[in-house]
């Protein structure tokens, strides 16, 4: 007899892997309301506090007055409105690329872009910890998938060598992240660029958690390392530090022309609302200003405070890589119990479990925002110091 949906859910529950939605009754910000209680939020990706920033609320309202709420059609039909074009022009300038294309989400960006670039006769090489959107894009593309251990440049090179000798005519795409979403660490980008050039492969770099956080004006790790020109596909999202919604690719004019013609998640989906594009553009312009750079500095001040005050035994090593700070607790139940204990103390810090992370590496994932106050960070560190022993003995 086929397994029932109830049995499937019961199985997830038995393994501490069942997930539930949590309703937030306030805007997205450091202090949120859950079930009538005020909770300090250390779980969003709103690194610069843009999601509910007054200047962006105003920009969104003005854009709705100018362009309405819906885009009416897909981009290629009649859904390309002036704000989409203005946003893409600014994204290209921000990423120092020839051209850019925006999508309705980072997820849609990843699957559309990867499937446009590689197919059955090609090869895609992924970091073991690559985001689900990159993995799903790789699977959907039908290309041969090779995975290298996290940040292991030697294994990446052996996959490239294998590709060169076994499929000399295949297009080879290396896809990785600059800041890893669940570990907060960085890719050895200079080495990766050096190797991919040597083998003539293409590189897709997902900067979802680096933009707004790393590099001058938050341009990301490629810019910080001075390798932008060698990153063929610069991918990112407008939904994290930029505080709005959507995803994008920056690269050569040729690449963008191909995506307009071949990225199915771009072609067969209604264009994002023009007001969303206009609001993301305002966020981007702010990030590129002196005030934006100051906001990014405030984020780093907060990250440094967290590392200075959190228990050393819980801090990741190396420190200060990004605004994501994982506290690895190993067992699913341990991570869940710790998150529940923190919630009772007034802090929202999510437990991240399989399949988002590997079995045996369940964790708390603390994310820091420029909008957190020093007091909020200090009280979180106090609570972390008092985490019941069984929750961090593993
Ligand atoms: C969040 C995320 C995405 C998806 O972006 P959305 O805009 O949320 O769809 C893609 N890649 C990485 C690494 C991410 O963390």
XYZ file of C-alpha atoms and ligand atoms in Angstrom:
409
model
C 0.000 0.000 0.000
C 1.399 3.459 -0.795
C 2.508 5.452 2.228
C -0.122 7.984 3.399
C 0.496 11.716 3.803
C -0.311 11.335 7.537
C 2.365 8.653 7.885
C 4.861 10.846 6.077
C 4.215 13.705 8.508
C 4.298 11.372 11.529
C 7.683 10.123 10.381
C 9.045 13.682 10.161
C 7.699 14.433 13.641
C 9.282 11.271 15.087
C 12.680 12.347 13.745
C 12.354 15.940 15.084
C 12.265 17.127 11.479
C 8.705 18.466 11.296
C 8.511 22.159 10.412
C 5.756 24.616 11.172
C 5.027 28.162 10.114
C 5.306 30.872 12.745
C 3.114 33.958 12.380
C 4.717 37.351 13.036
C 2.252 40.129 13.881
C 4.576 43.078 13.299
C 6.809 44.296 10.473
C 10.141 42.547 9.949
C 12.548 44.256 12.376
C 14.781 43.496 15.408
C 11.833 43.499 17.798
C 8.873 41.510 16.518
C 5.540 40.409 17.962
C 4.693 36.717 18.195
C 1.461 35.600 19.874
C 1.163 38.896 21.759
C 4.766 38.732 23.044
C 7.636 41.041 22.076
C 10.564 38.941 20.865
C 14.054 40.021 19.841
C 14.649 38.684 16.370
C 18.040 37.144 15.541
C 16.803 35.122 12.589
C 16.136 37.362 9.600
C 18.418 38.069 6.656
C 17.494 41.753 6.858
C 21.139 42.591 7.593
C 20.868 46.345 7.149
C 17.420 46.845 8.678
C 15.923 47.831 5.305
C 12.795 45.625 5.362
C 10.805 48.165 7.379
C 12.974 51.269 6.864
C 10.926 54.490 6.573
C 12.760 55.660 3.419
C 11.878 52.410 1.646
C 8.261 52.412 2.857
C 7.982 55.876 1.330
C 9.685 54.798 -1.900
C 7.286 51.846 -2.219
C 4.212 54.032 -1.690
C 5.392 56.598 -4.232
C 6.160 53.836 -6.754
C 2.667 52.376 -6.334
C 1.217 55.819 -7.061
C 3.370 56.079 -10.192
C 3.160 52.503 -11.529
C 0.291 50.673 -9.788
C 0.503 47.262 -8.174
C 0.757 44.647 -10.935
C 3.069 44.313 -13.902
C 0.370 42.725 -16.054
C 2.461 40.249 -18.026
C 5.744 38.453 -18.271
C 8.799 40.550 -19.039
C 8.953 39.568 -22.740
C 5.270 40.254 -23.397
C 4.538 43.720 -21.963
C 5.718 43.409 -18.343
C 8.997 45.325 -18.660
C 8.239 48.677 -17.048
C 10.616 51.579 -16.545
C 11.529 50.570 -12.932
C 12.690 47.104 -14.078
C 15.029 48.683 -16.616
C 16.303 51.308 -14.161
C 16.940 48.636 -11.519
C 18.893 46.469 -13.961
C 21.001 49.397 -15.119
C 21.876 50.198 -11.493
C 22.596 46.538 -10.649
C 25.093 46.389 -13.524
C 26.783 49.559 -12.257
C 26.815 48.211 -8.671
C 28.382 44.911 -9.742
C 30.704 46.556 -12.286
C 29.313 44.388 -15.083
C 28.099 45.090 -18.602
C 24.497 44.099 -17.997
C 22.028 42.699 -15.462
C 18.709 40.860 -15.357
C 16.263 40.746 -12.444
C 13.991 37.835 -11.535
C 11.061 37.421 -9.145
C 13.256 35.673 -6.542
C 16.779 34.444 -5.956
C 15.468 30.898 -6.216
C 13.951 31.612 -9.645
C 17.232 33.257 -10.643
C 19.275 30.175 -9.771
C 17.107 27.586 -11.506
C 16.490 29.744 -14.578
C 20.126 30.715 -14.999
C 21.635 27.274 -14.456
C 19.160 25.592 -16.813
C 19.829 28.229 -19.482
C 23.570 27.593 -19.249
C 23.957 23.832 -18.926
C 22.013 20.822 -20.190
C 22.337 17.065 -20.593
C 25.669 17.112 -22.410
C 27.269 19.535 -19.917
C 28.791 19.383 -16.442
C 28.037 21.374 -13.311
C 30.370 21.298 -10.313
C 28.940 22.389 -6.958
C 30.279 23.012 -3.466
C 28.851 20.423 -1.044
C 27.163 23.218 0.952
C 25.676 25.046 -2.031
C 22.201 26.487 -1.482
C 19.122 24.429 -2.413
C 18.376 26.775 -5.324
C 21.736 25.932 -6.941
C 21.240 22.208 -6.325
C 17.700 22.283 -7.714
C 18.885 24.217 -10.769
C 21.632 21.655 -11.316
C 19.196 18.716 -11.036
C 16.618 20.335 -13.289
C 19.223 21.124 -15.947
C 19.959 17.436 -16.570
C 23.700 18.196 -16.625
C 26.122 15.754 -14.990
C 26.565 16.892 -11.381
C 29.856 16.681 -9.494
C 30.153 17.858 -5.878
C 33.356 18.870 -4.097
C 33.755 18.875 -0.287
C 33.033 22.306 1.171
C 35.629 24.848 -0.014
C 37.983 22.019 -1.066
C 39.863 23.569 -3.984
C 41.920 20.409 -4.629
C 38.784 18.300 -5.170
C 37.299 21.029 -7.349
C 40.398 20.799 -9.496
C 40.174 17.018 -9.816
C 36.555 17.335 -11.014
C 37.680 19.921 -13.573
C 40.488 17.627 -14.718
C 38.020 14.741 -15.011
C 35.616 16.933 -17.026
C 38.365 18.021 -19.378
C 39.497 14.510 -20.194
C 36.066 12.803 -20.231
C 33.961 15.460 -21.920
C 36.236 17.904 -23.726
C 33.298 19.454 -25.618
C 31.030 19.915 -22.598
C 30.367 23.315 -21.106
C 31.578 23.211 -17.497
C 29.928 25.425 -14.893
C 31.301 25.797 -11.363
C 28.670 27.111 -8.930
C 29.390 28.240 -5.396
C 28.558 30.935 -2.848
C 30.717 33.726 -1.531
C 29.169 33.509 1.969
C 27.535 30.190 2.825
C 23.992 30.593 4.059
C 24.034 28.145 6.978
C 27.712 28.355 7.993
C 28.426 32.032 7.403
C 31.933 31.249 6.156
C 33.507 32.423 2.897
C 34.683 30.682 -0.261
C 38.421 30.759 -1.140
C 37.461 32.850 -4.124
C 40.890 33.770 -5.466
C 41.929 30.112 -5.657
C 38.624 29.093 -7.231
C 38.949 31.806 -9.883
C 42.545 30.827 -10.633
C 41.568 27.172 -11.158
C 38.413 27.752 -13.184
C 40.395 30.011 -15.536
C 43.069 27.367 -15.952
C 40.420 24.844 -17.058
C 38.318 27.272 -19.097
C 35.200 26.693 -16.968
C 32.457 29.223 -16.221
C 31.936 30.419 -12.638
C 28.577 31.243 -11.077
C 28.975 32.987 -7.727
C 25.909 33.397 -5.519
C 26.469 36.484 -3.359
C 23.085 36.288 -1.560
C 24.621 36.754 1.906
C 27.600 38.899 0.896
C 25.914 41.798 -0.865
C 25.306 44.610 1.586
C 27.680 42.912 4.044
C 31.127 42.462 2.446
C 33.245 44.824 0.345
C 33.056 48.532 -0.287
C 29.386 49.630 -0.303
C 28.483 45.964 0.147
C 29.409 45.042 -3.431
C 30.282 41.532 -2.277
C 33.258 39.220 -1.968
C 34.195 39.180 -5.683
C 34.651 42.944 -5.585
C 36.534 42.793 -2.283
C 38.930 40.195 -3.706
C 39.269 42.109 -6.995
C 38.091 39.178 -9.156
C 34.799 40.568 -10.501
C 35.935 40.356 -14.124
C 36.557 36.608 -13.731
C 33.172 35.778 -12.218
C 31.139 34.999 -15.327
C 27.779 34.908 -13.572
C 27.339 37.160 -10.529
C 24.138 36.075 -8.836
C 22.348 37.591 -5.881
C 19.075 38.442 -4.220
C 17.196 41.659 -3.514
C 15.469 39.930 -0.581
C 18.204 39.888 2.055
C 20.412 42.911 2.864
C 18.515 44.956 0.263
C 15.358 44.283 2.271
C 12.884 43.943 -0.609
C 12.267 40.960 -2.914
C 13.636 39.426 -6.099
C 16.878 38.067 -7.512
C 19.355 39.030 -10.200
C 22.254 38.066 -12.404
C 24.991 40.452 -13.511
C 27.444 39.631 -16.273
C 28.250 40.226 -19.917
C 25.670 41.547 -22.364
C 25.915 38.182 -24.152
C 25.080 36.277 -20.962
C 22.059 38.493 -20.262
C 20.832 38.131 -23.875
C 21.001 34.348 -23.470
C 19.059 34.454 -20.180
C 16.325 36.645 -21.716
C 15.971 33.955 -24.400
C 16.492 30.801 -22.375
C 15.822 31.270 -18.626
C 12.387 29.682 -18.260
C 11.749 31.065 -14.746
C 12.233 34.531 -16.268
C 10.277 33.965 -19.474
C 7.237 32.070 -18.172
C 6.482 34.073 -15.042
C 4.763 37.428 -14.613
C 7.247 40.256 -14.088
C 7.709 41.337 -10.457
C 5.508 44.318 -9.480
C 7.100 47.531 -10.796
C 6.877 49.085 -7.329
C 9.025 46.247 -5.987
C 11.660 46.962 -8.644
C 11.499 50.693 -7.847
C 11.848 50.028 -4.106
C 14.787 47.679 -4.652
C 16.379 50.401 -6.797
C 16.006 52.893 -3.940
C 17.580 50.392 -1.534
C 20.451 49.812 -3.950
C 21.090 53.535 -4.435
C 21.146 53.973 -0.651
C 23.606 51.102 -0.275
C 25.864 52.775 -2.850
C 25.821 56.077 -0.891
C 27.961 57.159 2.064
C 24.967 56.614 4.344
C 24.683 53.061 3.039
C 28.361 52.422 3.728
C 27.846 53.755 7.276
C 24.924 51.374 7.761
C 27.165 48.488 6.663
C 29.777 49.648 9.215
C 27.079 49.558 11.922
C 26.348 45.961 10.949
C 30.028 45.030 11.396
C 30.168 46.853 14.725
C 27.269 44.633 15.850
C 28.873 41.458 14.510
C 32.084 42.326 16.392
C 30.133 42.936 19.589
C 28.479 39.518 19.288
C 31.850 37.782 18.879
C 33.352 39.771 21.745
C 30.547 38.839 24.143
C 29.294 35.381 23.155
C 30.700 32.308 24.955
C 33.947 31.360 23.242
C 32.995 27.668 23.261
C 29.999 28.427 21.021
C 31.680 30.830 18.590
C 32.526 29.641 15.089
C 36.133 29.576 13.969
C 37.358 31.546 12.043
C 35.343 34.442 13.479
C 33.937 37.573 11.793
C 33.284 36.151 8.333
C 29.759 37.484 7.810
C 26.520 38.398 9.600
C 25.630 34.696 9.963
C 26.855 33.039 13.153
C 26.110 29.307 13.483
C 26.226 27.546 16.838
C 26.593 23.870 15.953
C 24.794 21.595 18.437
C 24.806 18.372 16.363
C 21.536 16.624 17.282
C 18.192 17.818 15.901
C 16.479 17.609 19.334
C 19.339 19.508 20.994
C 19.045 22.358 18.514
C 15.252 22.416 18.840
C 15.440 22.448 22.650
C 17.976 25.282 22.593
C 15.852 27.356 20.190
C 12.765 26.743 22.355
C 14.676 27.734 25.513
C 15.865 30.959 23.848
C 12.345 31.737 22.641
C 11.083 31.434 26.200
C 13.766 33.948 27.181
C 12.496 36.303 24.451
C 14.873 35.592 21.534
C 14.028 34.179 18.146
C 17.038 32.158 16.992
C 16.054 29.352 14.633
C 17.133 25.713 14.914
C 18.421 24.648 11.490
C 18.066 20.949 10.801
C 18.365 18.302 8.139
C 17.817 18.529 5.175
C 18.849 22.210 5.237
C 22.125 21.103 6.855
C 23.764 17.660 7.036
C 22.638 15.133 9.666
C 24.628 15.549 12.867
C 25.231 19.268 12.283
C 21.934 20.742 13.517
C 22.525 24.243 14.794
C 21.259 27.559 16.003
C 21.672 30.178 13.291
C 22.155 33.669 14.707
C 21.916 36.509 12.217
C 22.921 40.046 13.054
C 21.437 43.262 11.699
C 22.700 46.835 11.677
C 19.361 47.630 13.314
C 20.071 45.600 16.497
C 20.900 47.686 19.556
C 23.990 46.951 21.704
C 21.597 45.979 24.545
C 19.795 43.415 22.382
C 23.114 41.794 21.485
C 24.352 41.830 25.098
C 21.194 40.221 26.447
C 21.374 37.517 23.752
C 24.975 36.786 24.784
C 23.873 36.568 28.448
C 21.254 34.034 27.444
C 23.757 32.025 25.359
C 26.035 31.862 28.397
C 23.170 30.315 30.374
C 22.060 27.817 27.717
C 21.272 24.645 29.676
C 24.396 22.453 29.582
C 22.775 19.490 27.866
C 22.038 21.722 24.901
C 25.711 22.385 24.157
C 27.455 19.334 25.552
C 27.345 17.355 22.323
C 18.208 33.054 0.042
C 19.110 32.473 -0.959
C 18.702 32.315 -2.284
C 17.300 32.559 -2.711
O 16.970 33.917 -2.762
P 15.456 34.368 -2.566
O 15.430 35.750 -3.088
O 15.158 34.248 -1.113
O 14.624 33.426 -3.391
C 19.629 31.858 -3.196
N 20.890 31.561 -2.824
C 21.299 31.686 -1.560
C 22.708 31.342 -1.209
C 20.431 32.134 -0.579
O 20.831 32.217 0.682
